Coordinates of C-alpha atoms and ligand atoms in Angstrom, one line a residue:
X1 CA -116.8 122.5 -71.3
X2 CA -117.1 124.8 -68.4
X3 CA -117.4 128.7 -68.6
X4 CA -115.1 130.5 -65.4
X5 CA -115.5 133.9 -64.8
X6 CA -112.1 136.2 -63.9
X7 CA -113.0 135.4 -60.5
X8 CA -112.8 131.5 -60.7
X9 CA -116.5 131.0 -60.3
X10 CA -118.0 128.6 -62.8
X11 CA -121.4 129.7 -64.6
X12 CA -123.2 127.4 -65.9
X13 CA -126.8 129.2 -65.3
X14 CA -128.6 131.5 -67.3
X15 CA -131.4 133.6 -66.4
X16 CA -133.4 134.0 -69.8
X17 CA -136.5 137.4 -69.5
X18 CA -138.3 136.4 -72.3
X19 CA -141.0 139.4 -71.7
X20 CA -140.8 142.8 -69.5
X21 CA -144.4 142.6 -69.6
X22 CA -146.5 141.5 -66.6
X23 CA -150.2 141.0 -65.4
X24 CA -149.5 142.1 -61.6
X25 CA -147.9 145.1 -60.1
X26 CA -146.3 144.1 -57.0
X27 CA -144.9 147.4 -55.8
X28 CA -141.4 146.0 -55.1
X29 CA -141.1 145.2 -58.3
X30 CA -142.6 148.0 -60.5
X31 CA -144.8 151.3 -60.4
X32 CA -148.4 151.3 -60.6
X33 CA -148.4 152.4 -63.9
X34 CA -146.3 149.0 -64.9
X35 CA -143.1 149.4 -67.0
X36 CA -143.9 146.7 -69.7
X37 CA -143.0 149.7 -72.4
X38 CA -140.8 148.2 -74.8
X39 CA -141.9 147.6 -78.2
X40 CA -142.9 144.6 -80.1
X41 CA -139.7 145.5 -82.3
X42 CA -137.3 146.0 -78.7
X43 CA -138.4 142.2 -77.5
X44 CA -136.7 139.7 -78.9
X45 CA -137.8 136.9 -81.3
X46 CA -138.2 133.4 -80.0
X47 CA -135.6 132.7 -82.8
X48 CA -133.4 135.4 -81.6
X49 CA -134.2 133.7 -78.0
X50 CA -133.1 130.1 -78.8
X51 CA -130.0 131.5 -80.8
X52 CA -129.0 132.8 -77.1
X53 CA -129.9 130.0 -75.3
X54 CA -128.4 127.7 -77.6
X55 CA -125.2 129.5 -77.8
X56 CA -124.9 129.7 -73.8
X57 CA -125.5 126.1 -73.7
X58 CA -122.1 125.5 -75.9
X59 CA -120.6 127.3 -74.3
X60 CA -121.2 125.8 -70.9
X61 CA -124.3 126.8 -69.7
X62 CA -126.6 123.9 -68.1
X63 CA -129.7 125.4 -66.5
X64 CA -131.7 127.8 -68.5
X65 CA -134.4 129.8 -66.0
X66 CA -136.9 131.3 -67.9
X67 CA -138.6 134.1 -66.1
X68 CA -139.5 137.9 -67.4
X69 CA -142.3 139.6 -66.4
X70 CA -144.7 137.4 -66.1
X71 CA -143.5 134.6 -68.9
X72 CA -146.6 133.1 -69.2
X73 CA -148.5 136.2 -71.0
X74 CA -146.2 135.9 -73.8
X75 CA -148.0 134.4 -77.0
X76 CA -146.9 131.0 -77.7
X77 CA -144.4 130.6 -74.4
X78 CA -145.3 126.4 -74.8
X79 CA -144.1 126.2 -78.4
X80 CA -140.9 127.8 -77.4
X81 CA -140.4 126.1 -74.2
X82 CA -140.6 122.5 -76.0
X83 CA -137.8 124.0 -78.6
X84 CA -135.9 125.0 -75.7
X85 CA -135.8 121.7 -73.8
X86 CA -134.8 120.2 -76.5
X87 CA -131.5 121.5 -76.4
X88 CA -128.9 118.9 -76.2
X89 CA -126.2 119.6 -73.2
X90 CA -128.9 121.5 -71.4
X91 CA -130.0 119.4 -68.0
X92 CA -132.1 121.8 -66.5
X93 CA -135.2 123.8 -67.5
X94 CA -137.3 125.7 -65.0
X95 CA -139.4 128.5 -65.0
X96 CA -140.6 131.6 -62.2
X97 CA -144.2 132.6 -62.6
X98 CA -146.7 134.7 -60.4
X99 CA -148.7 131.9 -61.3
X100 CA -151.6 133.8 -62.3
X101 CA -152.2 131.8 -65.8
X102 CA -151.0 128.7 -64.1
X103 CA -154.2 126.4 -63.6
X104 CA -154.8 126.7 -67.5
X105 CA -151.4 125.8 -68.9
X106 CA -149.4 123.4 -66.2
X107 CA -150.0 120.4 -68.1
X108 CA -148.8 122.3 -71.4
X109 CA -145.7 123.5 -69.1
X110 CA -144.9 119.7 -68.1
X111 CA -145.6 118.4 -71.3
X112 CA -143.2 120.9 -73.1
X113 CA -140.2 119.9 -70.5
X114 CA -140.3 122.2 -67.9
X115 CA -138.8 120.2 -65.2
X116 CA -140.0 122.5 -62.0
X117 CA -141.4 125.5 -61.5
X118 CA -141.0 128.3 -58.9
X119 CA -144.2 129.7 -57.9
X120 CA -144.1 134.0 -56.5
X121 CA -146.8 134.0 -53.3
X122 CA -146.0 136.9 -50.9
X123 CA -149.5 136.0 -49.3
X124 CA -152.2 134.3 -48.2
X125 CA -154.7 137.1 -47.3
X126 CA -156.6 138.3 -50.0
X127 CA -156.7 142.4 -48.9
X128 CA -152.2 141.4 -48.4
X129 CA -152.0 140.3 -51.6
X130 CA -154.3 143.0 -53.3
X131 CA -152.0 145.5 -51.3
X132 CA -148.4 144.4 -52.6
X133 CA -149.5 143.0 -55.9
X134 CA -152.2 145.8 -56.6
X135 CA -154.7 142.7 -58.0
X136 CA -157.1 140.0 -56.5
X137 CA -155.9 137.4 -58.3
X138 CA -155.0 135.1 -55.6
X139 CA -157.5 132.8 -56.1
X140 CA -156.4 132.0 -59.7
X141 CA -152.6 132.0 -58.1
X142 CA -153.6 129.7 -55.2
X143 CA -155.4 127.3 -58.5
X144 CA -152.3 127.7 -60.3
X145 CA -150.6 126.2 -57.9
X146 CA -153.0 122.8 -56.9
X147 CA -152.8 122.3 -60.9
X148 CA -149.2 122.4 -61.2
X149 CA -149.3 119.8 -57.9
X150 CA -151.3 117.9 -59.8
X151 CA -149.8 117.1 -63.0
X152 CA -146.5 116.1 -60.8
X153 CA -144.1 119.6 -60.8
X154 CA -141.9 119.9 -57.8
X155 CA -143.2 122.9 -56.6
X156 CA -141.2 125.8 -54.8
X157 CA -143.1 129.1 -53.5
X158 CA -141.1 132.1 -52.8
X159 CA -142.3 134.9 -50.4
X160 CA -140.6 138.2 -50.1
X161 CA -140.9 139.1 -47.1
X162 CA -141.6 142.8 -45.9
X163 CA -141.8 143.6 -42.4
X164 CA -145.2 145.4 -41.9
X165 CA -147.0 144.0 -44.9
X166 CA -146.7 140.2 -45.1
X167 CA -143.8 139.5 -42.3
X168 CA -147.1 138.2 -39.7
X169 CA -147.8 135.5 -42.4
X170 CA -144.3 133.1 -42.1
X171 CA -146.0 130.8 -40.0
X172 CA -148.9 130.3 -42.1
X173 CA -146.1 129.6 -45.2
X174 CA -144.9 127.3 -42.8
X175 CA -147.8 125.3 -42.3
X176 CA -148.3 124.7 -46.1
X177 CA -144.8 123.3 -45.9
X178 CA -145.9 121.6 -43.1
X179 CA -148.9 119.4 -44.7
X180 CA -147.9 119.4 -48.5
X181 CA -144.7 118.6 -50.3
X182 CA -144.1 122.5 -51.1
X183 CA -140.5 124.2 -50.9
X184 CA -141.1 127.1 -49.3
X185 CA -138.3 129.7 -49.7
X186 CA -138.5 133.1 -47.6
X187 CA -136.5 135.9 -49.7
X188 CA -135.1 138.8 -48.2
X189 CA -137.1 142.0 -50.2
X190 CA -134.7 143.7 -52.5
X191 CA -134.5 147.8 -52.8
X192 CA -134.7 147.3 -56.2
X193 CA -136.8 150.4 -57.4
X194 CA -135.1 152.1 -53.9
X195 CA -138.5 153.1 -52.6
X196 CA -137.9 155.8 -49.7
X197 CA -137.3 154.2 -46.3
X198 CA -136.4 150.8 -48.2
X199 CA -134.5 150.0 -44.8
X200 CA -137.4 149.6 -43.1
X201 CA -138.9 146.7 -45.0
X202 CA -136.0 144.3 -44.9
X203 CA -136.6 141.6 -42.6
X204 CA -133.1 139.6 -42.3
X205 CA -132.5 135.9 -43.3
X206 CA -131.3 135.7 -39.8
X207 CA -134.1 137.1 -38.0
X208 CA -136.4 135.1 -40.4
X209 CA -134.4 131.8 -39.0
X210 CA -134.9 133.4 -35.4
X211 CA -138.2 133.9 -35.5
X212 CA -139.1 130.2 -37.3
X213 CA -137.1 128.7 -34.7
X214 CA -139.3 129.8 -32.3
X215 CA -142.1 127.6 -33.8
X216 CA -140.4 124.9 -35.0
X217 CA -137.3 122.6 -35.3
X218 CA -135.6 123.2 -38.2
X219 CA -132.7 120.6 -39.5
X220 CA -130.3 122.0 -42.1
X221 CA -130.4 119.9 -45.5
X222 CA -127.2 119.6 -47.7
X223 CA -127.0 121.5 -50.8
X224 CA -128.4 119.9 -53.7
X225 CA -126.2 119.9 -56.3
X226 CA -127.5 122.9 -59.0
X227 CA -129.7 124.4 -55.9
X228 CA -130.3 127.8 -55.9
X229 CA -128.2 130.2 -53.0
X230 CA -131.0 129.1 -50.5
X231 CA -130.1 127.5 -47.0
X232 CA -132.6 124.9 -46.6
X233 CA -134.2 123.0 -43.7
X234 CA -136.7 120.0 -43.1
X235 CA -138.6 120.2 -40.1
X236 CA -139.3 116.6 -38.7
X237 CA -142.8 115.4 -40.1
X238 CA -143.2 117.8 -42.5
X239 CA -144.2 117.0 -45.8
X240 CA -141.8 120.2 -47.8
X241 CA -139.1 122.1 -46.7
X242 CA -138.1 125.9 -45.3
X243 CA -135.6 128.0 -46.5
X244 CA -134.0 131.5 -46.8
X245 CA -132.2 133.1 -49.3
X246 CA -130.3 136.2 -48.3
X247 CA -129.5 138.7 -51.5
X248 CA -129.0 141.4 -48.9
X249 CA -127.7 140.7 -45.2
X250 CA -125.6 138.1 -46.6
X251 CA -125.2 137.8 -50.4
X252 CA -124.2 134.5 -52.3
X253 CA -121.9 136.5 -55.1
X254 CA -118.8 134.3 -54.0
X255 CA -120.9 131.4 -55.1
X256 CA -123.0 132.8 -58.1
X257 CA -123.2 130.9 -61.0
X258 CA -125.8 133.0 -63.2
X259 CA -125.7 135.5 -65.8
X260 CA -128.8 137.3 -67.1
X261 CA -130.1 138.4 -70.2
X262 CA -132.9 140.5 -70.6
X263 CA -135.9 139.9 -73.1
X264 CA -134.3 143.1 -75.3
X265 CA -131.1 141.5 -75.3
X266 CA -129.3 143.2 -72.8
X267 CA -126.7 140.7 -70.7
X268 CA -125.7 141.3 -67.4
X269 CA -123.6 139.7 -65.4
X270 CA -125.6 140.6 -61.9
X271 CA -128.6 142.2 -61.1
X272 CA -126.8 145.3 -59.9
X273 CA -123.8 145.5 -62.3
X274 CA -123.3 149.1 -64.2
X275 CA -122.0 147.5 -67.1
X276 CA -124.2 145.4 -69.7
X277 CA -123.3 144.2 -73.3
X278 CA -125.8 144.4 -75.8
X279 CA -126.4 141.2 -77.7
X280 CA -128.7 142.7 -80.7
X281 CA -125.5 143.8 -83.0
X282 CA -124.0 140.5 -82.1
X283 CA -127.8 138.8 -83.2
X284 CA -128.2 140.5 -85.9
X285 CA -124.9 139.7 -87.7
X286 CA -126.3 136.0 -87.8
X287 CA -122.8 135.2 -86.2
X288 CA -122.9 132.8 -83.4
X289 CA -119.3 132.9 -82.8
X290 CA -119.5 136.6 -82.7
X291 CA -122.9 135.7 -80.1
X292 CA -120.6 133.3 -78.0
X293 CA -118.1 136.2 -77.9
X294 CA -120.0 138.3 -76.5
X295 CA -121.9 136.5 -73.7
X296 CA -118.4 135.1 -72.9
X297 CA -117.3 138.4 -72.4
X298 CA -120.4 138.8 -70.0
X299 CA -119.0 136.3 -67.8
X300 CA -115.6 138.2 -67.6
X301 CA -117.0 141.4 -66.5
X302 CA -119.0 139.6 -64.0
X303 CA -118.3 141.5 -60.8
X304 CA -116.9 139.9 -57.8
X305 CA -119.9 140.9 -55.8
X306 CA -122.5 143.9 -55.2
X307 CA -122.5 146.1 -52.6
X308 CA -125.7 146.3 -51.2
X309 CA -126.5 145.6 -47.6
X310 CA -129.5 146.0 -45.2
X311 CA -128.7 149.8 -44.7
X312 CA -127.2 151.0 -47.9
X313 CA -127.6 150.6 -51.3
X314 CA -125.7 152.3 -54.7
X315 CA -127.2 151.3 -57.4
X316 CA -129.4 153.1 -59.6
X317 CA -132.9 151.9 -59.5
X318 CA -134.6 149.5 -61.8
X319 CA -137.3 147.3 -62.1
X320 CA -137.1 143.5 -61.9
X321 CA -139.8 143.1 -63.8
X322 CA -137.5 144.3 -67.1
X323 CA -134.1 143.2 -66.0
X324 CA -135.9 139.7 -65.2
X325 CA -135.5 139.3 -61.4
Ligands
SAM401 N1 -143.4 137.4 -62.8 C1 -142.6 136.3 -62.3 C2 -142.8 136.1 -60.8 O1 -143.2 137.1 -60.1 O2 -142.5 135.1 -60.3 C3 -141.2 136.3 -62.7 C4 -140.4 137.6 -62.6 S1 -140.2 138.2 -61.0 C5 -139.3 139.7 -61.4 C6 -139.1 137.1 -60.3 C7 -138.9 137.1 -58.8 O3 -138.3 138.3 -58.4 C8 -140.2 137.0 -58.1 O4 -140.1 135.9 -57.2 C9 -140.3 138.2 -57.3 O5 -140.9 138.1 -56.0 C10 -138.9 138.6 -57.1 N2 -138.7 140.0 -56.9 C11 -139.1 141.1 -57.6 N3 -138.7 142.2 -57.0 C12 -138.1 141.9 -55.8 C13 -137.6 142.6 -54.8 N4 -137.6 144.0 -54.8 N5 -137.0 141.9 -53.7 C14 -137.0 140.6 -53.7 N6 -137.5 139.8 -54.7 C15 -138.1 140.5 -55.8
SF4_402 FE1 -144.9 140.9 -62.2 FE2 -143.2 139.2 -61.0 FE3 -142.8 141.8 -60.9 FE4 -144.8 140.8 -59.5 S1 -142.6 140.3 -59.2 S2 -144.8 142.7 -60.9 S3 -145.5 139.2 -60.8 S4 -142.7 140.5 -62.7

């Protein structure tokens, strides 16, 4: 079975927050202060969690992403995970992490049926990645990462990129794509939160390809099938891979396959839509039908695409963090 949207598109991915809570502050994504507000009784259960995933998956849904927040602080993520993969009809299970908590639980993560995991590095310098994620964790992050190497996940790191703060460090991404088998995905920053002078930070796909190109030969790879909206590249020798993906100067929505829910309940059918549906009266009828109903209806209101581009924005501002970027 296959869901379509009123637009033709298939979706068959789901983009499950299972916390709003996080253990970093990158400034793109959130204020100092943090927004992880919601109450214990405002998060979902894990049972109310798996009743969603489960439901999306009969209905059509075959890659569950589990991201939040940070995913990994919430208590007894592993036992859930395991549940989830267990899923029949789902083929896909991957989670995004800051990797913080990553060295410690990897091997949990594989064991539980994680099949990969992307990795959030926006940079290598210490002082750069105390300035946009307002810790010093990136030892523990940089750990995170050899441990999930180790125990066999296909790794992919992304890196926003933000001209002025980390834009001077895409070579040195490049050259740990270069010597180890790391997919390393360059994201155009998002005016999420609309900081003033948000322009100013973008850095285009295109002028990210430019500026690579300068450096090194890049040869376009063919889409995988259930890849992400990234335009990949090898470059000959090289151990991983390169790529872009473009939400802003040239946005994927005529290809999107995703819907989102949020670890309240709250379904969207793209980041920037204005209209959500509430799943918690649908949850707590104990219906499923009435649960399939409405996350089917989530997929018709999907809108044909957002309007944001590298000068303009209209939507009101939000954090990724609790919408589960
Ligand atoms: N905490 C996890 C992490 O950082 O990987 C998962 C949640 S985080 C909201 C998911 C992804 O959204 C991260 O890769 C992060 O870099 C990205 N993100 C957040 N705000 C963004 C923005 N304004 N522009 C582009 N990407 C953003
Ligand atoms: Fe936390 Fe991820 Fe947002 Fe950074 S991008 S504050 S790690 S949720």
């Amino acid at each position: 079975m296959a869901l379509q949207d009123s637009h033709g598109r298939t979706i068959n991915y789901l983009r499950l927050s299972v916390t709003d809570r996080c253990n970093l502050r990158c400034g793109y994504c959130m204020p100092a202060s943090g927004v992880g507000k919601l109450s214990h009784g405002d998060i979902l259960s894990y049972e109310e969690l798996y009743r969603i995933a489960e439901t999306a998956v009969s209905l059509g849904i075959d890659k569950i992403r589990i991201t939040g927040g940070e995913p990994l602080v919430r208590k007894d993520i592993v036992r859930f995970l395991h549940k989830l993969a267990d899923i029949a009809g789902l083929r896909q299970l991957v989670l995004t992490t800051n990797g913080v908590l990553l060295e410690d639980m990897a091997v949990d993560l594989r064991s539980a049926g994680v099949q990969r995991l992307n990795i959030s590095l926006d940079s290598l310098d210490p002082a750069t990645f105390a300035r946009i994620s307002r810790s010093d964790d990136l030892p523990r992050v940089l750990g995170g990462i050899e441990a999930a190497k180790q125990c066999g996940f296909p790794i992919k790191l992304n890196m926003v990129v933000m001209r002025g703060v980390n834009d001077h460090e895409i070579l040195d991404f490049v050259s740990m794509a270069t010597s180890s088998e790391i997919a390393v995905r360059f994201i155009e920053y998002m005016p999420a939160i609309r900081e003033h002078n948000w322009q100013s930070l973008v850095v285009t796909g295109a002028e990210i390809l430019e500026r690579l190109g300068r450096h090194v030969t890049l040869i376009p790879l063919e889409q995988a099938e259930m890849a992400g909206p990234s335009r990949n590249f090898r470059i000959p020798g090289a151990a991983g891979s390169l790529g872009v993906i473009t939400p802003v100067s040239h946005h994927f929505c005529s290809e999107c396959n995703r819907i989102r829910v949020t670890s309240s309940g709250v379904a969207r059918g793209c980041l920037f839509a204005e209209t959500e549906i509430d799943l918690k009266p649908s949850l707590q009828t104990g219906s499923n039908a009435l649960l399939a109903r409405a996350l089917g209806a989530i997929v018709d209101i999907k809108p044909v695409r957002h309007r944001m581009n590298p000068e303009e924005c209209h939507h009101q501002a939000f954090s990724m963090s609790s919408i589960g970027g």
